[in-house]
Amino acid sequence: MTASKPTRNAEADPPEAGPTLIEGGFELLVEGENPTLVRRFFTTQRHFIGLIFGGLRAHLRSLPRTRRRGFRFRLLVLLDLLGRPFLDREQAARPFPVQLRKRLETLGPTYIKLGQILSLREDILPAEITSELKNLLDRLPAVPYERFRELVSADLGRDVEQIFAWIEHQPVGSASIGQVQRARLHSGEEVILKLVKPGIRETLRKDVVLLRLLGFILQIFLARLQPKRVINEFCHYTLREVDLRIEADNAETFAANFKDQADIVFPKIYRDFTTENVLCMEFFDGFKPNSERAKSMPLEDKER
């Protein structure tokens, strides 16, 4: 989780070391002490201010020489100078879409989920932003293999060796809330294991309090847009995602509803190995709808 740090002077700080990678090229998820609500508020505020001034720096860099003159430009330069104490030099050197993605990643699951929603809004956001935010979908920092096994074992109440013949070392995907890895039961069935990442639930609950407070304030000034209702819905559905039993229920409901349609199948849920934090389901070898493999399918198969 993100912890609050003292304000850093970007000119005085050396560049940060690159991220630690685990198998599959995923960045290592760094577990830390869960911050208090007040500390979480100031951390979020710091990143929000940093994003504003980082965006200003990126805008000034993008201006052609012909526009680097006049009162407006000088005013922006002055604001940029005032914002230097809030900037990380490495962050500020990146394009604005990358700054946005990195800050959402740093703030954690709630804001990553918000970024995932924004990545789909190509109707209102520039392509360079939605394209960058698509990196938030399934390539986020992951817990290493041994830690994954430890968490699954603790949640299921027994050693993973008693349940699984093997668990693949490399994650299939790592999103804002969960991490997914392939495994095989001793009975020979190939399965997918989904794990709620450590500390995620506690962070979400603190963020929900802050977001609902924001919604209450925005409702006073922007009542026509109903920000309070929108934020409450976002918080409600995001909190539901950290209970994998709900996801299991939904999968079984859909399977029952479509049982008479042979072309539509849903993975089997293994209830004995499913809890609030762990979901065990049948493995299907498929591909994403926007993958090259999907695009090359015959029209007849696409329309099925």
Short mmCIF file of C-alpha atoms in Angstrom, two decimals:
data_model
loop_
_atom_site.label_atom_id
_atom_site.label_comp_id
_atom_site.label_asym_id
_atom_site.label_seq_id
_atom_site.Cartn_x
_atom_site.Cartn_y
_atom_site.Cartn_z
CA MET A 1 0.00 0.00 0.00
CA THR A 2 1.12 3.56 -0.52
CA ALA A 3 2.51 5.31 2.52
CA SER A 4 2.77 9.06 2.97
CA LYS A 5 6.25 10.47 2.47
CA PRO A 6 7.74 13.89 3.22
CA THR A 7 7.54 16.34 0.33
CA ARG A 8 10.54 15.77 -1.90
CA ASN A 9 12.48 18.35 -3.84
CA ALA A 10 12.83 16.84 -7.30
CA GLU A 11 16.05 18.72 -8.06
CA ALA A 12 17.81 17.28 -5.00
CA ASP A 13 16.69 13.66 -5.23
CA PRO A 14 18.52 11.05 -7.35
CA PRO A 15 16.50 8.95 -9.82
CA GLU A 16 14.67 6.04 -8.21
CA ALA A 17 15.79 2.49 -8.90
CA GLY A 18 13.78 0.51 -11.43
CA PRO A 19 11.06 -1.86 -10.26
CA THR A 20 11.88 -5.40 -9.12
CA LEU A 21 10.51 -7.95 -11.58
CA ILE A 22 9.25 -11.47 -10.88
CA GLU A 23 8.58 -14.34 -13.28
CA GLY A 24 6.63 -13.34 -16.37
CA GLY A 25 7.95 -9.77 -16.27
CA PHE A 26 5.46 -8.63 -13.62
CA GLU A 27 6.58 -5.96 -11.18
CA LEU A 28 6.87 -7.14 -7.58
CA LEU A 29 3.97 -6.11 -5.34
CA VAL A 30 5.53 -4.44 -2.31
CA GLU A 31 3.52 -5.15 0.83
CA GLY A 32 3.64 -2.52 3.55
CA GLU A 33 1.94 -1.33 6.69
CA ASN A 34 -1.69 -0.41 6.11
CA PRO A 35 -1.95 3.40 6.47
CA THR A 36 -4.48 5.15 8.69
CA LEU A 37 -7.40 7.01 7.10
CA VAL A 38 -5.74 10.39 7.73
CA ARG A 39 -2.46 9.23 6.24
CA ARG A 40 -4.29 7.79 3.25
CA PHE A 41 -6.01 11.16 2.73
CA PHE A 42 -2.71 13.06 2.61
CA THR A 43 -1.12 10.44 0.34
CA THR A 44 -4.00 10.76 -2.13
CA GLN A 45 -3.87 14.56 -1.94
CA ARG A 46 -0.11 14.55 -2.59
CA HIS A 47 -0.48 12.44 -5.72
CA PHE A 48 -3.39 14.56 -6.97
CA ILE A 49 -1.35 17.77 -6.61
CA GLY A 50 1.68 16.08 -8.16
CA LEU A 51 -0.41 15.00 -11.14
CA ILE A 52 -1.66 18.56 -11.70
CA PHE A 53 1.85 20.04 -11.70
CA GLY A 54 3.26 17.07 -13.63
CA GLY A 55 0.58 17.59 -16.27
CA LEU A 56 1.50 21.27 -16.43
CA ARG A 57 5.18 20.37 -16.94
CA ALA A 58 4.25 17.93 -19.73
CA HIS A 59 2.05 20.61 -21.36
CA LEU A 60 4.87 23.18 -21.32
CA ARG A 61 7.26 20.66 -22.90
CA SER A 62 4.79 19.98 -25.70
CA LEU A 63 4.34 23.64 -26.68
CA PRO A 64 5.98 24.67 -29.97
CA ARG A 65 8.46 27.56 -29.82
CA THR A 66 5.95 29.89 -31.46
CA ARG A 67 3.67 29.56 -28.42
CA ARG A 68 6.37 29.99 -25.77
CA ARG A 69 5.77 33.70 -25.32
CA GLY A 70 3.24 36.13 -23.94
CA PHE A 71 1.60 36.62 -20.54
CA ARG A 72 -0.21 33.26 -20.47
CA PHE A 73 3.00 31.31 -21.09
CA ARG A 74 4.88 33.27 -18.40
CA LEU A 75 2.06 32.61 -15.94
CA LEU A 76 2.26 28.87 -16.64
CA VAL A 77 6.04 28.93 -16.16
CA LEU A 78 5.56 30.68 -12.81
CA LEU A 79 3.04 28.02 -11.73
CA ASP A 80 5.51 25.34 -12.82
CA LEU A 81 8.20 26.88 -10.61
CA LEU A 82 5.79 27.01 -7.66
CA GLY A 83 4.95 23.35 -8.20
CA ARG A 84 8.54 22.05 -8.15
CA PRO A 85 8.45 20.99 -4.46
CA PHE A 86 5.52 18.68 -5.29
CA LEU A 87 7.22 16.98 -8.25
CA ASP A 88 9.28 13.85 -8.54
CA ARG A 89 11.85 14.49 -11.27
CA GLU A 90 11.50 11.02 -12.78
CA GLN A 91 7.69 11.24 -12.80
CA ALA A 92 7.62 14.76 -14.25
CA ALA A 93 9.87 13.75 -17.16
CA ARG A 94 7.25 11.26 -18.39
CA PRO A 95 4.39 12.06 -20.78
CA PHE A 96 1.16 12.96 -18.97
CA PRO A 97 -0.66 9.66 -19.80
CA VAL A 98 2.23 7.70 -18.24
CA GLN A 99 2.24 9.98 -15.18
CA LEU A 100 -1.49 9.38 -14.77
CA ARG A 101 -1.12 5.59 -15.01
CA LYS A 102 1.85 5.42 -12.64
CA ARG A 103 0.13 7.54 -10.00
CA LEU A 104 -3.06 5.47 -10.21
CA GLU A 105 -0.94 2.33 -9.81
CA THR A 106 0.83 3.80 -6.78
CA LEU A 107 -2.45 4.84 -5.13
CA GLY A 108 -3.67 1.26 -5.34
CA PRO A 109 -6.75 -0.80 -6.21
CA THR A 110 -9.51 1.81 -5.95
CA TYR A 111 -7.80 4.24 -8.29
CA ILE A 112 -6.57 1.49 -10.58
CA LYS A 113 -10.19 0.37 -10.93
CA LEU A 114 -11.11 3.97 -11.79
CA GLY A 115 -8.34 4.00 -14.40
CA GLN A 116 -9.65 0.76 -15.90
CA ILE A 117 -13.07 2.34 -16.32
CA LEU A 118 -11.53 5.45 -17.91
CA SER A 119 -9.51 3.27 -20.33
CA LEU A 120 -12.81 2.20 -21.92
CA ARG A 121 -14.08 5.76 -22.40
CA GLU A 122 -12.55 6.38 -25.80
CA ASP A 123 -15.59 8.54 -26.56
CA ILE A 124 -14.54 11.25 -24.09
CA LEU A 125 -10.77 10.82 -23.56
CA PRO A 126 -7.84 11.18 -26.00
CA ALA A 127 -6.53 7.95 -27.51
CA GLU A 128 -3.07 8.40 -25.95
CA ILE A 129 -4.63 8.38 -22.47
CA THR A 130 -7.01 5.43 -22.97
CA SER A 131 -4.23 3.45 -24.65
CA GLU A 132 -1.88 3.99 -21.70
CA LEU A 133 -4.58 3.22 -19.13
CA LYS A 134 -5.23 -0.15 -20.79
CA ASN A 135 -1.95 -1.23 -19.15
CA LEU A 136 -3.90 -1.23 -15.88
CA LEU A 137 -6.06 -4.17 -16.96
CA ASP A 138 -3.89 -7.24 -16.26
CA ARG A 139 -0.19 -6.34 -16.01
CA LEU A 140 -0.06 -4.86 -12.52
CA PRO A 141 2.43 -5.71 -9.74
CA ALA A 142 2.05 -9.27 -8.41
CA VAL A 143 3.01 -11.22 -5.30
CA PRO A 144 5.87 -13.71 -5.88
CA TYR A 145 5.22 -17.45 -6.22
CA GLU A 146 6.11 -18.51 -2.67
CA ARG A 147 4.01 -15.72 -1.17
CA PHE A 148 1.08 -16.70 -3.44
CA ARG A 149 1.28 -20.31 -2.18
CA GLU A 150 1.51 -19.12 1.43
CA LEU A 151 -1.60 -16.92 1.12
CA VAL A 152 -3.65 -19.62 -0.63
CA SER A 153 -2.63 -22.19 1.97
CA ALA A 154 -3.51 -19.89 4.88
CA ASP A 155 -6.93 -19.08 3.43
CA LEU A 156 -7.87 -22.68 2.58
CA GLY A 157 -6.61 -23.91 5.94
CA ARG A 158 -4.27 -26.61 4.59
CA ASP A 159 -1.05 -27.00 2.64
CA VAL A 160 -1.42 -26.42 -1.08
CA GLU A 161 0.43 -29.70 -1.71
CA GLN A 162 -2.57 -31.54 -0.28
CA ILE A 163 -4.90 -29.97 -2.87
CA PHE A 164 -2.84 -29.18 -5.96
CA ALA A 165 -0.40 -31.32 -7.92
CA TRP A 166 1.28 -28.11 -9.06
CA ILE A 167 0.79 -24.35 -9.25
CA GLU A 168 2.39 -22.51 -12.12
CA HIS A 169 5.16 -20.12 -11.05
CA GLN A 170 4.22 -17.37 -13.51
CA PRO A 171 0.97 -15.40 -13.06
CA VAL A 172 -1.53 -15.54 -15.91
CA GLY A 173 -2.57 -12.02 -15.01
CA SER A 174 -2.46 -9.50 -12.20
CA ALA A 175 -5.16 -6.85 -11.92
CA SER A 176 -6.05 -4.18 -9.36
CA ILE A 177 -7.63 -6.55 -6.84
CA GLY A 178 -6.75 -10.12 -7.79
CA GLN A 179 -3.90 -12.22 -9.13
CA VAL A 180 -4.48 -15.33 -11.26
CA GLN A 181 -2.30 -18.45 -11.66
CA ARG A 182 -2.86 -21.84 -13.27
CA ALA A 183 -2.85 -25.03 -11.22
CA ARG A 184 -3.79 -28.71 -11.38
CA LEU A 185 -5.76 -30.68 -8.81
CA HIS A 186 -4.55 -34.11 -7.71
CA SER A 187 -7.59 -35.46 -9.58
CA GLY A 188 -5.98 -34.18 -12.81
CA GLU A 189 -8.32 -31.24 -13.51
CA GLU A 190 -6.70 -28.04 -14.78
CA VAL A 191 -7.87 -25.04 -12.77
CA ILE A 192 -7.37 -21.32 -12.32
CA LEU A 193 -6.61 -19.88 -8.88
CA LYS A 194 -7.59 -16.28 -8.23
CA LEU A 195 -6.32 -14.60 -5.07
CA VAL A 196 -7.30 -11.26 -3.54
CA LYS A 197 -3.98 -9.47 -3.02
CA PRO A 198 -2.90 -8.84 0.59
CA GLY A 199 -3.97 -5.52 2.11
CA ILE A 200 -6.32 -4.69 -0.76
CA ARG A 201 -9.57 -4.96 1.21
CA GLU A 202 -8.38 -2.62 3.99
CA THR A 203 -7.16 -0.02 1.49
CA LEU A 204 -10.43 -0.15 -0.44
CA ARG A 205 -12.46 0.51 2.69
CA LYS A 206 -10.42 3.62 3.52
CA ASP A 207 -10.65 4.89 -0.07
CA VAL A 208 -14.42 4.37 -0.07
CA VAL A 209 -14.74 6.68 2.96
CA LEU A 210 -12.68 9.37 1.21
CA LEU A 211 -14.50 9.00 -2.11
CA ARG A 212 -17.92 9.21 -0.48
CA LEU A 213 -16.83 12.39 1.30
CA LEU A 214 -15.72 13.76 -2.08
CA GLY A 215 -19.08 12.77 -3.58
CA PHE A 216 -20.92 14.62 -0.79
CA ILE A 217 -18.91 17.81 -1.47
CA LEU A 218 -19.25 17.60 -5.27
CA GLN A 219 -23.00 17.08 -4.93
CA ILE A 220 -23.29 20.60 -3.48
CA PHE A 221 -21.71 22.23 -6.55
CA LEU A 222 -22.52 19.74 -9.34
CA ALA A 223 -25.91 18.36 -8.34
CA ARG A 224 -27.00 18.11 -11.98
CA LEU A 225 -24.30 15.48 -12.65
CA GLN A 226 -25.28 13.43 -9.56
CA PRO A 227 -21.66 12.77 -8.45
CA LYS A 228 -22.77 11.36 -5.10
CA ARG A 229 -24.86 8.63 -6.76
CA VAL A 230 -22.12 7.80 -9.29
CA ILE A 231 -19.44 7.54 -6.61
CA ASN A 232 -21.67 5.47 -4.31
CA GLU A 233 -22.35 2.99 -7.13
CA PHE A 234 -18.65 2.78 -7.96
CA CYS A 235 -17.80 2.13 -4.29
CA HIS A 236 -20.55 -0.48 -3.90
CA TYR A 237 -19.49 -2.57 -6.89
CA THR A 238 -15.78 -2.22 -6.16
CA LEU A 239 -16.23 -3.53 -2.60
CA ARG A 240 -18.18 -6.51 -3.95
CA GLU A 241 -15.14 -7.50 -6.03
CA VAL A 242 -13.07 -8.33 -2.95
CA ASP A 243 -15.47 -11.13 -1.97
CA LEU A 244 -14.73 -13.92 -4.45
CA ARG A 245 -17.71 -15.92 -3.20
CA ILE A 246 -19.92 -13.37 -4.98
CA GLU A 247 -17.98 -13.93 -8.21
CA ALA A 248 -18.44 -17.69 -7.76
CA ASP A 249 -22.19 -17.21 -7.22
CA ASN A 250 -22.45 -15.10 -10.38
CA ALA A 251 -20.56 -17.67 -12.46
CA GLU A 252 -22.88 -20.46 -11.33
CA THR A 253 -25.96 -18.29 -11.96
CA PHE A 254 -24.85 -17.56 -15.53
CA ALA A 255 -24.04 -21.23 -16.12
CA ALA A 256 -27.55 -22.21 -15.00
CA ASN A 257 -29.18 -19.52 -17.16
CA PHE A 258 -27.34 -20.65 -20.31
CA LYS A 259 -27.29 -24.41 -19.71
CA ASP A 260 -29.50 -25.05 -22.77
CA GLN A 261 -27.16 -23.18 -25.16
CA ALA A 262 -24.35 -25.50 -26.19
CA ASP A 263 -22.23 -22.68 -27.68
CA ILE A 264 -22.02 -20.80 -24.37
CA VAL A 265 -20.08 -22.36 -21.51
CA PHE A 266 -18.92 -21.16 -18.11
CA PRO A 267 -16.13 -22.59 -15.94
CA LYS A 268 -17.00 -24.99 -13.15
CA ILE A 269 -16.52 -23.55 -9.66
CA TYR A 270 -14.73 -25.75 -7.11
CA ARG A 271 -16.56 -24.71 -3.95
CA ASP A 272 -14.36 -26.77 -1.61
CA PHE A 273 -11.41 -24.58 -2.60
CA THR A 274 -13.23 -21.23 -2.82
CA THR A 275 -13.38 -18.63 -0.03
CA GLU A 276 -13.72 -14.88 0.34
CA ASN A 277 -10.08 -14.46 -0.77
CA VAL A 278 -9.53 -17.48 -3.07
CA LEU A 279 -11.49 -18.60 -6.12
CA CYS A 280 -10.82 -21.97 -7.77
CA MET A 281 -12.44 -22.55 -11.15
CA GLU A 282 -12.07 -24.73 -14.23
CA PHE A 283 -9.38 -23.62 -16.70
CA PHE A 284 -10.49 -22.70 -20.23
CA ASP A 285 -7.85 -22.14 -22.91
CA GLY A 286 -9.17 -19.01 -24.61
CA PHE A 287 -8.12 -15.56 -25.80
CA LYS A 288 -9.18 -11.95 -25.40
CA PRO A 289 -11.82 -10.50 -27.78
CA ASN A 290 -9.35 -7.77 -28.83
CA SER A 291 -6.40 -10.13 -29.43
CA GLU A 292 -4.85 -10.77 -32.84
CA ARG A 293 -6.14 -14.35 -32.68
CA ALA A 294 -9.70 -13.05 -32.26
CA LYS A 295 -9.30 -10.56 -35.11
CA SER A 296 -8.13 -13.31 -37.48
CA MET A 297 -11.16 -15.54 -36.83
CA PRO A 298 -13.54 -16.22 -39.75
CA LEU A 299 -16.58 -13.93 -39.81
CA GLU A 300 -18.88 -16.92 -39.22
CA ASP A 301 -17.13 -17.72 -35.92
CA LYS A 302 -17.15 -14.08 -34.82
CA GLU A 303 -20.92 -13.85 -35.29
CA ARG A 304 -21.73 -17.03 -33.33
#
